[in-house]
Each structure stands twice: as C-alpha cells, then as structure tokens.
Coordinates of C-alpha atoms in Angstrom, one line a residue:
Chain A
M182 CA -181.4 266.3 -65.0
F183 CA -178.2 267.9 -64.0
L184 CA -177.2 264.9 -61.5
S185 CA -178.1 262.2 -63.9
T186 CA -176.2 263.9 -66.7
L187 CA -173.4 264.2 -64.1
I188 CA -173.4 260.5 -63.4
F189 CA -173.7 259.5 -67.0
G190 CA -170.7 261.7 -67.9
L191 CA -168.6 260.2 -65.2
V192 CA -169.5 256.7 -66.3
L193 CA -168.5 257.5 -69.8
G194 CA -165.5 259.3 -68.7
G195 CA -164.4 256.2 -66.7
T196 CA -164.4 254.4 -69.8
Y197 CA -162.5 256.8 -71.8
A198 CA -160.0 256.9 -69.2
L199 CA -159.5 253.3 -69.3
I200 CA -159.0 253.1 -72.9
A201 CA -156.8 256.0 -73.0
L202 CA -154.5 254.4 -70.4
G203 CA -153.9 251.5 -72.7
L204 CA -152.9 253.9 -75.6
T205 CA -150.8 255.9 -73.3
M206 CA -148.8 252.6 -72.5
Q207 CA -148.5 251.8 -76.1
Y208 CA -147.5 255.2 -77.1
G209 CA -145.2 256.1 -74.0
I210 CA -143.5 252.9 -73.7
A211 CA -143.3 251.3 -77.1
R212 CA -143.3 254.6 -78.9
I213 CA -146.0 253.1 -81.4
M214 CA -148.8 255.4 -82.4
N215 CA -151.4 252.7 -83.0
L216 CA -154.2 253.7 -85.4
A217 CA -155.7 250.2 -85.2
Y218 CA -156.1 250.8 -81.2
G219 CA -159.8 251.3 -81.6
E220 CA -160.3 248.0 -83.6
V221 CA -159.0 246.0 -80.8
I222 CA -161.7 247.6 -78.7
V223 CA -164.5 246.8 -81.0
A224 CA -163.2 243.2 -81.3
A225 CA -163.3 242.9 -77.7
C226 CA -167.0 244.1 -77.7
F227 CA -167.8 241.4 -80.2
G228 CA -165.9 238.8 -78.0
A229 CA -168.0 239.8 -75.1
Y230 CA -171.1 239.8 -77.1
L231 CA -170.3 236.4 -78.5
L232 CA -169.6 234.9 -75.1
F233 CA -172.6 236.4 -73.6
S234 CA -175.1 235.5 -76.2
V235 CA -173.7 232.0 -77.3
S236 CA -172.3 230.6 -74.1
G237 CA -174.2 232.8 -71.5
L238 CA -171.0 234.0 -70.0
S239 CA -171.7 237.3 -68.0
P240 CA -169.3 240.2 -69.4
I241 CA -167.5 240.4 -66.1
L242 CA -166.5 236.8 -66.2
S243 CA -165.7 237.2 -70.1
L244 CA -162.9 239.4 -69.1
I245 CA -160.9 236.2 -68.0
I246 CA -160.9 235.2 -71.7
V247 CA -161.0 238.6 -73.6
A248 CA -158.3 240.4 -71.6
P249 CA -155.6 237.7 -72.0
A250 CA -156.7 237.4 -75.6
G251 CA -156.1 241.2 -75.9
F252 CA -152.6 240.8 -74.5
I253 CA -151.5 237.9 -76.6
L254 CA -152.8 239.5 -79.8
S255 CA -151.0 242.8 -79.2
W256 CA -147.9 240.7 -78.0
I257 CA -147.9 239.1 -81.6
V258 CA -148.6 242.3 -83.5
Y259 CA -145.6 243.9 -81.9
A260 CA -143.4 240.8 -82.5
V261 CA -144.2 240.4 -85.9
M262 CA -145.1 243.8 -87.3
M263 CA -143.6 246.5 -85.1
R264 CA -140.4 245.1 -84.1
P265 CA -138.8 245.1 -87.7
L266 CA -139.8 248.7 -88.0
V267 CA -138.2 249.4 -84.6
A268 CA -135.1 247.7 -85.8
R269 CA -135.1 249.6 -89.1
S270 CA -135.7 253.1 -87.6
G271 CA -132.9 252.8 -85.1
G272 CA -134.8 255.0 -82.9
G273 CA -135.1 258.0 -85.0
G274 CA -138.4 259.8 -85.9
K275 CA -139.0 257.5 -88.8
L276 CA -140.4 255.1 -86.4
E277 CA -143.3 257.3 -85.7
V278 CA -144.2 257.6 -89.3
D279 CA -143.8 253.9 -90.2
S280 CA -145.8 252.7 -87.1
I281 CA -148.5 255.3 -88.2
L282 CA -148.7 253.9 -91.6
A283 CA -148.3 250.1 -90.7
T284 CA -151.1 250.6 -88.1
F285 CA -153.2 252.5 -90.6
G286 CA -153.1 249.4 -92.7
L287 CA -153.8 247.1 -89.9
L288 CA -156.9 249.2 -89.1
F289 CA -158.4 248.0 -92.4
V290 CA -157.5 244.5 -92.2
L291 CA -159.1 244.1 -88.5
Q292 CA -162.0 246.3 -89.6
G293 CA -162.3 244.2 -92.8
V294 CA -162.1 240.8 -90.8
M295 CA -165.1 242.0 -88.3
L296 CA -167.1 243.2 -91.2
V297 CA -167.0 239.8 -92.8
L298 CA -167.6 238.2 -89.5
F299 CA -170.4 240.3 -88.0
G300 CA -171.5 242.6 -90.7
A301 CA -172.0 246.4 -90.6
N302 CA -175.1 246.3 -88.4
F303 CA -175.2 247.8 -84.9
T304 CA -174.9 245.2 -82.0
S305 CA -175.8 245.2 -78.5
Y306 CA -177.0 242.8 -75.6
A307 CA -179.0 243.1 -72.6
Y308 CA -177.1 242.9 -69.5
L309 CA -178.3 243.8 -66.1
D310 CA -180.5 246.5 -67.7
R311 CA -182.3 247.5 -64.7
G312 CA -182.4 250.8 -62.9
V313 CA -180.7 251.2 -59.4
N314 CA -181.2 254.3 -57.1
L315 CA -178.0 256.6 -56.7
F316 CA -178.2 259.9 -54.9
G317 CA -182.0 260.1 -55.8
V318 CA -181.4 259.3 -59.7
T319 CA -182.1 256.3 -61.6
V320 CA -179.0 254.7 -63.2
A321 CA -178.6 251.5 -65.3
L322 CA -176.9 248.9 -63.2
N323 CA -174.7 247.8 -66.1
R324 CA -173.2 251.4 -66.6
L325 CA -172.5 251.4 -62.7
I326 CA -170.7 248.1 -62.9
A327 CA -168.9 249.4 -66.1
F328 CA -167.9 252.5 -64.1
L329 CA -166.5 250.4 -61.1
L330 CA -164.7 247.9 -63.5
S331 CA -162.9 250.9 -64.9
V332 CA -161.9 252.3 -61.6
C333 CA -160.7 248.9 -60.5
V334 CA -158.6 248.1 -63.5
G335 CA -157.2 251.6 -63.8
G336 CA -156.4 251.7 -60.1
A337 CA -154.7 248.3 -60.4
L338 CA -152.6 249.7 -63.2
Y339 CA -151.6 252.6 -61.4
L340 CA -150.4 250.6 -58.3
I341 CA -148.5 248.2 -60.6
L342 CA -146.8 251.0 -62.3
T343 CA -145.7 253.0 -59.1
R344 CA -145.2 250.2 -56.6
T345 CA -143.6 247.3 -58.4
R346 CA -140.2 246.6 -59.9
W347 CA -142.0 245.8 -63.1
G348 CA -143.6 249.3 -63.1
T349 CA -140.7 251.0 -62.3
A350 CA -138.7 249.3 -65.2
L351 CA -141.7 250.2 -67.5
R352 CA -141.6 253.8 -66.4
A353 CA -137.8 253.9 -66.9
V354 CA -138.0 252.8 -70.5
A355 CA -140.7 255.3 -71.0
L356 CA -138.8 258.1 -69.4
A357 CA -135.4 257.4 -71.2
P358 CA -135.2 254.6 -73.5
E359 CA -131.4 255.5 -74.3
A360 CA -130.4 255.2 -70.7
A361 CA -132.5 252.2 -69.7
P362 CA -130.2 249.7 -71.2
L363 CA -127.4 251.0 -68.9
V364 CA -129.2 249.7 -65.8
G365 CA -129.6 246.3 -67.3
L366 CA -133.2 246.9 -68.9
D367 CA -134.0 245.1 -72.0
V368 CA -135.7 247.9 -73.8
N369 CA -137.1 245.7 -76.5
K370 CA -138.9 243.3 -74.0
M371 CA -140.3 246.2 -72.1
A372 CA -141.5 247.8 -75.3
R373 CA -143.3 244.5 -76.1
L374 CA -144.6 244.2 -72.7
G375 CA -145.8 247.7 -72.8
F376 CA -147.6 247.2 -76.0
A377 CA -149.2 244.0 -75.0
L378 CA -150.4 245.5 -71.9
G379 CA -151.9 248.3 -73.7
G380 CA -153.8 245.9 -76.0
M381 CA -155.0 244.2 -72.8
L382 CA -156.4 247.5 -71.4
A383 CA -158.0 248.1 -74.9
A384 CA -159.8 244.6 -74.7
V385 CA -161.1 245.4 -71.1
G386 CA -162.2 248.8 -72.4
G387 CA -164.1 247.0 -75.1
V388 CA -165.8 244.7 -72.7
V389 CA -166.8 247.7 -70.3
V390 CA -168.0 249.6 -73.5
S391 CA -170.1 246.6 -74.8
M392 CA -172.0 246.5 -71.4
Y393 CA -173.9 249.6 -71.9
Q394 CA -173.5 250.8 -75.6
T395 CA -174.3 249.6 -79.0
F396 CA -171.4 249.1 -81.3
S397 CA -170.6 248.2 -84.9
A398 CA -167.7 246.9 -86.9
S399 CA -166.7 250.4 -88.1
D400 CA -166.7 252.2 -84.8
G401 CA -162.9 251.7 -84.2
V402 CA -161.9 255.0 -85.6
V403 CA -164.0 256.9 -83.2
F404 CA -162.6 254.9 -80.2
T405 CA -159.1 255.7 -81.4
M406 CA -159.7 259.3 -81.9
K407 CA -161.1 259.6 -78.4
A408 CA -158.5 257.8 -76.9
L409 CA -155.9 259.9 -78.6
V410 CA -157.7 263.0 -77.6
V411 CA -157.7 261.9 -73.9
V412 CA -153.9 260.9 -74.2
I413 CA -152.8 264.1 -75.6
M414 CA -154.9 266.3 -73.3
G415 CA -153.6 264.3 -70.3
G416 CA -149.9 264.4 -71.5
V417 CA -148.3 261.4 -73.2
G418 CA -147.4 258.9 -70.7
N419 CA -149.0 260.4 -67.7
V420 CA -151.5 257.9 -66.2
L421 CA -153.2 260.2 -63.7
G422 CA -153.4 262.9 -66.5
A423 CA -155.2 260.3 -68.9
V424 CA -157.6 259.6 -65.9
L425 CA -158.5 263.2 -65.2
A426 CA -158.6 264.1 -69.0
G427 CA -160.8 261.0 -69.6
L428 CA -163.4 262.0 -67.1
F429 CA -163.3 265.6 -68.4
L430 CA -163.9 264.3 -72.0
G431 CA -166.9 262.1 -70.7
L432 CA -168.5 264.8 -68.9
T433 CA -168.1 267.3 -71.8
E434 CA -169.6 264.8 -74.2
T435 CA -172.5 264.1 -72.1
F436 CA -173.4 267.7 -71.2
V437 CA -173.2 268.7 -74.8
A438 CA -175.3 265.7 -75.8
A439 CA -177.8 266.6 -72.9
Y440 CA -177.9 270.4 -73.2
I441 CA -177.0 271.2 -76.8
D442 CA -177.4 268.4 -79.3
P443 CA -176.3 264.7 -79.4
G444 CA -175.1 265.0 -82.9
L445 CA -172.3 267.5 -81.9
T446 CA -170.4 265.4 -79.4
M447 CA -167.6 264.6 -82.1
A448 CA -167.5 268.3 -82.7
A449 CA -167.1 269.0 -78.8
T450 CA -164.4 266.2 -78.7
Y451 CA -162.5 268.1 -81.6
G452 CA -163.0 271.6 -80.1
L453 CA -161.4 270.4 -76.9
F454 CA -158.7 268.6 -78.6
L455 CA -157.7 271.8 -80.7
G456 CA -157.8 274.0 -77.7
V457 CA -155.6 271.9 -75.9
L458 CA -153.1 271.5 -78.8
L459 CA -153.0 275.2 -79.2
W460 CA -153.0 276.3 -75.8
R461 CA -150.7 273.6 -74.0
P462 CA -149.3 271.1 -76.8
Q463 CA -147.6 269.1 -73.9
G464 CA -151.1 268.3 -72.4
L465 CA -152.9 269.8 -69.6
F466 CA -150.9 267.8 -67.0
G467 CA -147.7 267.2 -69.1
K468 CA -144.5 269.1 -68.4
A469 CA -143.0 271.2 -71.3
A470 CA -140.5 269.3 -73.3
Chain B
M96 CA -138.2 277.7 -122.3
K97 CA -136.4 275.3 -124.4
I98 CA -138.6 272.6 -125.8
T99 CA -137.2 269.2 -125.9
V100 CA -138.1 265.7 -126.8
K101 CA -139.3 265.2 -123.4
H102 CA -141.8 268.1 -123.8
I103 CA -143.2 266.9 -127.1
G104 CA -143.5 263.3 -125.7
L105 CA -145.5 264.4 -122.9
A106 CA -147.6 266.6 -125.1
S107 CA -148.4 263.7 -127.4
L108 CA -149.1 261.2 -124.4
L109 CA -151.7 264.0 -123.2
A110 CA -153.1 264.2 -126.7
V111 CA -153.5 260.3 -126.7
L112 CA -155.1 260.2 -123.4
A113 CA -157.5 263.0 -124.3
C114 CA -158.7 261.0 -127.3
A115 CA -159.4 258.0 -125.0
P116 CA -163.3 258.5 -125.0
F117 CA -163.6 258.1 -128.6
M118 CA -162.1 254.9 -128.5
L119 CA -163.3 253.3 -125.3
G120 CA -166.7 251.7 -124.1
T121 CA -168.5 253.0 -121.2
Y122 CA -167.1 250.7 -118.7
H123 CA -163.4 251.4 -119.6
L124 CA -164.2 255.3 -119.8
G125 CA -165.3 254.8 -116.2
V126 CA -162.2 253.2 -115.2
M127 CA -160.2 256.1 -117.0
V128 CA -162.2 258.5 -114.9
G129 CA -161.2 256.8 -111.6
L130 CA -157.8 256.5 -112.7
A131 CA -157.3 260.2 -113.6
G132 CA -159.2 261.2 -110.3
Y133 CA -156.8 259.1 -108.1
A134 CA -153.7 259.9 -110.2
T135 CA -154.5 263.6 -109.4
L136 CA -155.3 262.9 -105.7
A137 CA -152.0 261.1 -105.2
T138 CA -150.0 263.8 -107.0
A139 CA -151.8 266.6 -105.0
W140 CA -151.2 264.7 -101.8
A141 CA -147.6 264.1 -102.4
M142 CA -147.2 267.7 -103.3
F143 CA -147.4 268.6 -99.7
S144 CA -146.7 265.2 -97.6
G145 CA -143.7 264.1 -99.8
P146 CA -141.3 266.6 -99.1
T147 CA -142.5 267.7 -95.5
R148 CA -143.2 264.0 -94.5
Y149 CA -146.3 265.3 -92.8
I150 CA -148.7 262.5 -93.4
S151 CA -152.1 263.9 -94.0
L152 CA -154.9 261.4 -93.6
A153 CA -157.6 263.8 -94.5
T154 CA -157.9 263.4 -98.2
A155 CA -161.4 262.2 -97.9
A156 CA -162.4 265.2 -95.9
F157 CA -161.5 267.6 -98.7
F158 CA -162.7 265.3 -101.4
G159 CA -166.0 265.1 -99.6
I160 CA -166.2 268.8 -99.2
G161 CA -165.9 269.2 -102.9
A162 CA -168.4 266.8 -103.7
Y163 CA -170.8 268.3 -101.3
T164 CA -170.3 271.9 -102.6
V165 CA -171.4 270.9 -105.9
A166 CA -174.4 269.1 -104.5
V167 CA -175.6 272.1 -102.6
L168 CA -174.8 274.9 -105.1
S169 CA -175.3 273.1 -108.4
D170 CA -178.8 274.4 -109.1
L171 CA -178.1 277.7 -107.5
M172 CA -175.3 279.1 -109.9
P173 CA -173.5 278.2 -113.3
Y174 CA -171.2 275.1 -113.0
P175 CA -167.8 277.0 -113.3
L176 CA -168.7 279.3 -110.5
V177 CA -169.6 276.1 -108.5
L178 CA -166.2 274.7 -109.0
L179 CA -164.7 278.0 -108.2
C180 CA -166.7 278.0 -104.9
A181 CA -165.5 274.5 -104.0
L182 CA -162.0 275.5 -104.7
G183 CA -162.4 278.3 -102.4
I184 CA -164.2 276.3 -99.7
G185 CA -161.6 273.7 -99.7
A186 CA -158.8 276.1 -99.5
L187 CA -160.4 278.0 -96.5
V188 CA -160.8 274.9 -94.5
A189 CA -157.3 273.8 -95.2
L190 CA -156.2 277.2 -94.2
V191 CA -157.9 276.9 -90.8
V192 CA -156.8 273.3 -90.3
G193 CA -153.1 274.3 -91.4
L194 CA -153.1 277.3 -89.0
S195 CA -154.2 275.4 -86.1
T196 CA -152.0 272.2 -86.6
L197 CA -148.9 272.9 -88.7
R198 CA -147.0 274.6 -86.0
L199 CA -147.3 271.2 -83.8
A200 CA -145.0 268.2 -84.1
G201 CA -145.9 265.9 -87.1
V202 CA -147.6 263.3 -85.0
Y203 CA -150.3 265.6 -83.8
F204 CA -150.9 266.8 -87.4
V205 CA -151.5 263.0 -88.4
I206 CA -153.8 262.4 -85.6
F207 CA -155.7 265.6 -86.5
T208 CA -156.2 265.0 -89.9
F209 CA -157.0 261.2 -89.1
G210 CA -160.2 262.3 -87.5
L211 CA -161.0 265.4 -89.7
T212 CA -163.1 263.3 -92.0
E213 CA -165.1 261.9 -89.3
L214 CA -165.7 265.3 -87.8
I215 CA -166.8 267.0 -91.1
R216 CA -168.9 264.2 -91.9
Q217 CA -170.7 264.4 -88.7
L218 CA -171.1 268.3 -88.7
I219 CA -172.6 268.1 -92.4
T220 CA -174.9 265.1 -91.2
W221 CA -176.0 267.3 -88.2
F222 CA -176.6 270.3 -90.4
E223 CA -178.5 268.3 -93.0
V224 CA -180.7 266.8 -90.3
N225 CA -181.4 269.7 -88.2
V226 CA -181.2 272.7 -90.5
S227 CA -182.0 271.6 -94.0
G228 CA -184.2 268.8 -93.0
T229 CA -182.8 266.2 -95.5
L230 CA -180.0 263.7 -95.5
G231 CA -178.7 263.1 -99.0
R232 CA -179.0 265.4 -102.0
Y233 CA -179.6 264.9 -105.8
I234 CA -176.9 266.3 -108.4
F235 CA -178.6 267.1 -111.7
L236 CA -175.9 268.3 -114.0
E237 CA -175.8 267.6 -117.7
L238 CA -172.3 266.2 -117.7
E239 CA -171.2 263.1 -119.9
P240 CA -168.6 260.8 -118.3
R241 CA -166.2 262.1 -120.8
D242 CA -166.8 265.6 -119.8
I243 CA -165.7 264.5 -116.3
Y244 CA -162.7 262.7 -117.7
W245 CA -161.5 265.7 -119.6
Q246 CA -161.7 268.0 -116.7
L247 CA -159.8 265.5 -114.6
L248 CA -157.1 265.0 -117.3
A249 CA -156.7 268.7 -117.4
L250 CA -156.6 269.0 -113.7
L251 CA -154.0 266.2 -113.5
A252 CA -151.8 267.8 -116.1
V253 CA -151.9 271.2 -114.2
T254 CA -151.3 269.5 -110.9
L255 CA -148.1 267.7 -112.3
G256 CA -147.1 271.0 -113.9
L257 CA -147.4 272.8 -110.6
S258 CA -145.7 270.0 -108.9
A259 CA -142.6 270.0 -111.2
W260 CA -142.5 273.7 -111.0
I261 CA -142.4 273.6 -107.1
G262 CA -139.7 271.1 -107.2
R263 CA -137.6 273.4 -109.1
S264 CA -138.5 276.6 -107.2
R265 CA -137.1 278.0 -103.9
I266 CA -140.3 276.8 -102.2
G267 CA -139.5 273.3 -103.2
L268 CA -136.0 273.4 -101.8
A269 CA -137.3 275.1 -98.7
L270 CA -139.9 272.1 -98.2
K271 CA -137.1 269.5 -98.6
V272 CA -135.0 271.2 -95.9
I273 CA -138.1 271.2 -93.5
G274 CA -138.4 267.5 -94.4
D275 CA -134.9 266.7 -93.5
D276 CA -134.7 268.7 -90.3
E277 CA -137.1 271.5 -89.2
T278 CA -134.5 273.1 -86.9
V279 CA -131.9 273.6 -89.7
A280 CA -134.7 274.8 -91.8
A281 CA -135.7 277.5 -89.3
H282 CA -132.0 278.6 -88.8
S283 CA -131.3 278.9 -92.5
G284 CA -134.0 281.8 -92.5
I285 CA -137.0 279.6 -93.9
N286 CA -140.3 280.6 -92.8
L287 CA -141.6 277.2 -91.5
A288 CA -145.1 277.9 -90.8
R289 CA -145.8 279.9 -94.0
T290 CA -144.2 277.6 -96.4
K291 CA -146.0 274.4 -94.9
L292 CA -149.2 276.3 -94.7
M293 CA -149.1 277.6 -98.6
L294 CA -148.3 274.1 -99.9
F295 CA -151.1 272.3 -97.6
V296 CA -153.6 274.8 -98.9
L297 CA -152.6 274.3 -102.5
S298 CA -152.7 270.5 -102.1
A299 CA -156.0 270.4 -100.2
A300 CA -157.5 273.0 -102.7
I301 CA -156.7 270.5 -105.8
I302 CA -158.2 267.5 -103.8
T303 CA -161.4 269.4 -103.2
L304 CA -161.5 270.0 -106.9
V305 CA -161.1 266.3 -107.7
G306 CA -164.1 265.6 -105.3
A307 CA -166.2 268.4 -107.0
I308 CA -165.6 267.4 -110.5
Q309 CA -166.3 263.5 -109.8
S310 CA -169.4 264.4 -107.9
P311 CA -172.0 264.3 -111.0
R312 CA -171.2 260.6 -111.4
W313 CA -172.9 259.8 -108.2
V314 CA -176.3 261.5 -109.1
Y315 CA -177.3 260.9 -105.4
I316 CA -175.0 261.8 -102.4
E317 CA -174.9 261.3 -98.8
P318 CA -172.2 262.3 -96.2
V319 CA -171.4 258.4 -95.7
I320 CA -170.8 258.1 -99.5
V321 CA -168.5 261.1 -100.1
F322 CA -166.7 261.0 -96.7
N323 CA -165.3 257.7 -97.2
P324 CA -162.1 257.0 -95.4
T325 CA -161.0 254.7 -98.0
V326 CA -160.2 257.6 -100.4
S327 CA -157.7 259.0 -97.9
F328 CA -156.2 255.5 -97.4
L329 CA -156.0 254.7 -101.3
T330 CA -154.4 258.1 -101.9
V331 CA -151.6 257.5 -99.4
I332 CA -150.8 254.0 -100.5
M333 CA -150.5 255.0 -104.3
A334 CA -148.2 257.7 -103.4
L335 CA -146.1 255.6 -101.3
L336 CA -145.9 252.9 -103.6
G337 CA -144.6 255.1 -106.4
G338 CA -142.7 257.4 -104.2
A339 CA -144.0 260.5 -102.8
N340 CA -140.8 262.4 -103.3
R341 CA -140.8 262.0 -107.1
L342 CA -142.8 264.0 -109.5
W343 CA -144.1 260.9 -111.4
G344 CA -144.1 258.5 -108.3
P345 CA -147.6 259.0 -107.1
V346 CA -148.9 258.6 -110.9
L347 CA -146.8 255.4 -111.1
G348 CA -148.4 254.1 -107.9
A349 CA -151.8 255.0 -108.8
V350 CA -152.1 253.3 -112.2
P351 CA -151.3 249.7 -111.1
L352 CA -153.0 250.0 -107.7
F353 CA -156.2 251.5 -109.1
L354 CA -156.4 248.7 -111.8
L355 CA -155.7 246.2 -108.9
F356 CA -158.4 247.8 -106.7
E357 CA -160.9 247.8 -109.5
W358 CA -160.4 244.1 -109.9
L359 CA -160.4 243.3 -106.2
S360 CA -163.7 245.2 -105.5
A361 CA -165.2 243.4 -108.4
N362 CA -164.1 239.8 -107.4
F363 CA -163.8 240.0 -103.6
P364 CA -166.2 242.7 -102.5
D365 CA -166.5 241.3 -98.8
H366 CA -162.8 240.9 -98.5
F367 CA -161.7 244.1 -100.1
S368 CA -160.5 246.0 -97.2
I369 CA -158.6 243.1 -95.5
L370 CA -156.6 242.8 -98.7
L371 CA -156.2 246.5 -99.0
G372 CA -154.9 246.6 -95.5
A373 CA -152.5 243.8 -96.1
L374 CA -151.3 245.3 -99.3
F375 CA -150.7 248.6 -97.5
I376 CA -148.7 246.9 -94.6
A377 CA -146.5 245.1 -97.3
I378 CA -145.8 248.4 -99.0
V379 CA -144.8 250.1 -95.8
F380 CA -142.6 247.1 -95.1
A381 CA -141.0 246.4 -98.4
L382 CA -140.9 249.7 -100.1
P383 CA -140.6 252.5 -97.5
N384 CA -139.5 255.1 -100.2
G385 CA -141.4 253.8 -103.2
V386 CA -140.8 251.9 -106.2
L387 CA -138.9 254.6 -107.9
N388 CA -136.4 254.9 -105.3
A389 CA -135.9 251.0 -105.0
L390 CA -135.5 250.8 -108.9
E391 CA -132.7 253.7 -108.8
G392 CA -131.0 251.9 -105.9
M393 CA -130.8 248.7 -107.9
W394 CA -129.8 250.6 -111.1
K395 CA -126.9 252.2 -109.1
R396 CA -125.8 249.0 -107.6
R397 CA -125.9 247.3 -111.0
K398 CA -123.8 250.1 -112.5
Q399 CA -121.2 249.8 -109.7
E400 CA -120.9 246.0 -110.2
T401 CA -120.2 246.2 -114.0
R402 CA -117.7 249.0 -113.2
A403 CA -115.9 246.9 -110.6

C-alpha cells in the first residue's frame, strides 16, 4: 500500500510539476497571471482524445500536433489580447489586475467553446492500460509513460533555460525587465515567447493528464488552481522549486486520498497553499524580495 | 441631516420600486428579484474591491454559504434567526480568509479567492456525502417571490446607504489611500490590515445575506447549484462596467447586464458562457474604469472644448 501510493504520488506530482512549469514561465517572464491556463490543459486533453479515438494516433505521437498548437494558440493570445494591456499599463501593477480580469474572461470563452463541442460529461480513453511490475508493485503502463514524459520535457526545458543563449535571454527578462533592453533584448518579443512556451507546456501537460485520468470541459479551474499553488510554493520563476513543489503536492494529494479521504484532496491542496503563504510568502525555495 | 431634493427623489424611487410586485406579473417579478439580487451583490463587492483594488473572485463562495445555511437551518429555527446565522457564518468565514490572505500582495489574494468557491463546494459535498448522508436539500419556507423581492430591495437600500456613508467617512478615505499606494497608507498611520479586514468582512456578510434571502426560490439545492462560479463572474463584470469606485456604478452596471444575461440565457443557452466571456474581455479592454468614469471624462472634454 505505502509503496504503490508513493509511486502514484510521484506520477501525479510529475504531471503537476510539468503544468506548473508552464505557468511559472508565463507569470515569471511575461508577467501575466493567466487564469485561463487550465482551459489550455483541458483543450489539450480533448485534442489527444480526438486524435486517439478518431485517427488512432497514440498520445505520445499526438504531442507532435498538440504541443505546437498550444504554442501557436498562446502566441496569438499574447499578441492579440495581452500586448495591448501590457502597453497600456506601462509596466505598473495595473497589468496584474488587467491580465487577471482579461484571462478570467478568456476562461469562460474557452470553457464555453469546449462545453459546446464536447458536452459536460467526463471523458477518457484507454491507452496502454495494463499493469507492469515496478519494485514489486503493479503500476499502469500509461502512468509510467506519463511520468517519463514529464521528466523528459521538464528536463529539456531546464537544459534550454540554463545552457542556451535563448534560455539566458529569457531568464534575463524574467529577472530584470527594466535592464534587459540595455543589453539589446527585445522584452516584448521575449515575453511573447515565454508566454507561448508556457502554453506549449500546458498542452504537453494536458496530453500527459489525458493518458491516465478522466477529464471534463469544466476541469480547467482545478488545474489552474493546482498549477498556481505549485508555482507559489516553489517560488515564482523558480524552475527547480516548481518541480520539487509539484512532486510534493502530488505526494500529499495521493497520501491524503489513500489514507484519509479522496474527497479531501482539494482541501489538502488549499491547506498547503495557505500554510506556505503564511509561513514563506516568497515560496519554499524562493528568495525574499 | 439636511433633507434635499436628492433624498426625496431617492425615497420616491424606492417607494415606486417597492410597489412593483402589485403591478408586475410572475415572470417580470422574477426578473426584478434577480435584478435586486445582483445590484446588491455588485454594490457589496465594490464596497471592498473598488477602493482597495483587491479583486475578490469569491462572491459565489459567500453566496453559496448563505444559501446553504438557510437549507440546513430553515426547519430548525425561525426565519429571522436563520438569516442572522447566515450573516454570522459568512462574516466568520470572511474573517478567517481575510486574516490569512489580506496581509499578502494583491495577486495572492486574487488567487486564493479564485479557488475558494471550489474548496468550500468540495468540503460541503464531502460533509454531506460522508456525515449527513445526503447530497441536496429541500427548502420549505412559506415565502412568496414578492417577500423575497422586498427583502432584497431593503438590503440593497441598506448596502447603498452603508456604501455612501463609508465613502464619506475616515475609513473610506483610508481605503482610497490603500488603493493608491499601500506604503504611503502605512506611513500615514493607517492600520492597513484592520481597515481592509473590516471592509472585507462587511462586504462578504452582505453577499452571504443575498444568497440566504434568494435561496427559498430554488426549493431544492445542491452544492453545484449554489456554488456556481458564474455568480462571482457576473458580479465582477457588473461592478466593473458601471465603475467599482462609484456609489451608483455597480447598480448602473448591474441593470443593463442582468437584462442582457436574461435575454442571452433564454435565447442562447448553449453559447451563454462564450458570450459572457467575450463581453467581459471587451469591458476590461474598452472601459477599464467603468462607464461612469468614461462619461465623466467625455463630459469634461466637451466642456473644455466649448470653453476654448
């Protein structure tokens, strides 16, 4: 029981870490608090579901289509919706409020579109739903693949951010948006890129989630909430912090569900969130402002 | 207090509105009940979020708490006592939420309130399934739609009165300073935490009461019905459209939007939330400070032009 709960928790935590990475890119680099983030995840779930059930494409291969779609969609959202708000705010705190309100509206638009297209029912598909033996515990193969995918994508992102010029530029904009133009960086372009990359990670996260969970058109809010909790726990803009906090949240939820009550996982998430906010508002791994 | 033409005008408007149930049919009275409810919600929301600029997305949480309190307590005690309990519970929850989040930066507050509705909905669902063993409750109260309407109208009048009084008092001034710059506010001797907390609790208590008063209309309630995020959403958009910083702004936003939503939900039930979201985005873009501010700006410009 303990070992299987541990493995389940790690799998779930890996997914949380992945989706939190996307949100931390969007908030850290583009300074947009995106309340419609979870809707992108759910849209990717439906994308993977359609590609699998209609054209028989395996979820792993569907990433080739779904991930760029997430990138392009977010690119457009930034260029059309966010850019005017950024220009209007002039870099002040007004952007935070405006972006929250605008993405709150976007949440309802995207959710409404998905409700019209797919209805309100829970959806799932059976992909590699057979058990494999791992350390004497039977784990569904799809969960294992989901975990490996999260690790690969998260690892690749970490390498890009720390080892390439691109990544350095993105981090520079996240760290000091006022000073970045002095070294020849186009902050607007970088913000758009960061936002689009975040959307791509959300799409990958959605495909991963759809491999082992049921989902419905109105699940977006819960995903957004969990990603936000992880981002804040890990410290905004902190990649390693988001990974550790994601794993931590996944483990907490799984253990609460297994040993206390499955209906209380959201309460556990919230308890953690509140605890971190009160104890260390800068995040468990963040530096004090 | 000096009685002016304005006061007499407001009193007669209230009297006309109070007579509405004698002139309107069932359907139109239902519309008036919804209208009074949302006007109150938007005014109460703006009471705190307007001046402080702390956007609360938890309206549905308090609304639902009010409705659920009535569902649980209505056959145990007399109706006025039930309302009092709802008010108390709403204020208590707001106190806990406020104490734990209002010291933090605005964005954390938004995020926390964003998920609060979902959290309370799940906790109540869990409690109902595991402890009381039923999901969904019936409300048997002998209340006509017009009784509900009168209660809401009275609550709206009280809320507007409170809001006007706060706007003129020291607390209102303190709130505006907090909204402009928290550091300046702290340096000028304003107790930030206490001022914000007081207003948040007051605003949440009124919202809870709106939920409590409206609940008998449902007869049967479930967590999914009363903790509906659309309520939070509509409240914010109404207050923003009219102007959250003005006394009459939220009401002015609530009237046209509520009628529009009634029409939309009757004619486009499937595309309702898409249209709502699009409208919301449009309002954030076109009227960031509300219609009243935009009109005033136009008025001032016109005046300057005629002078020049």
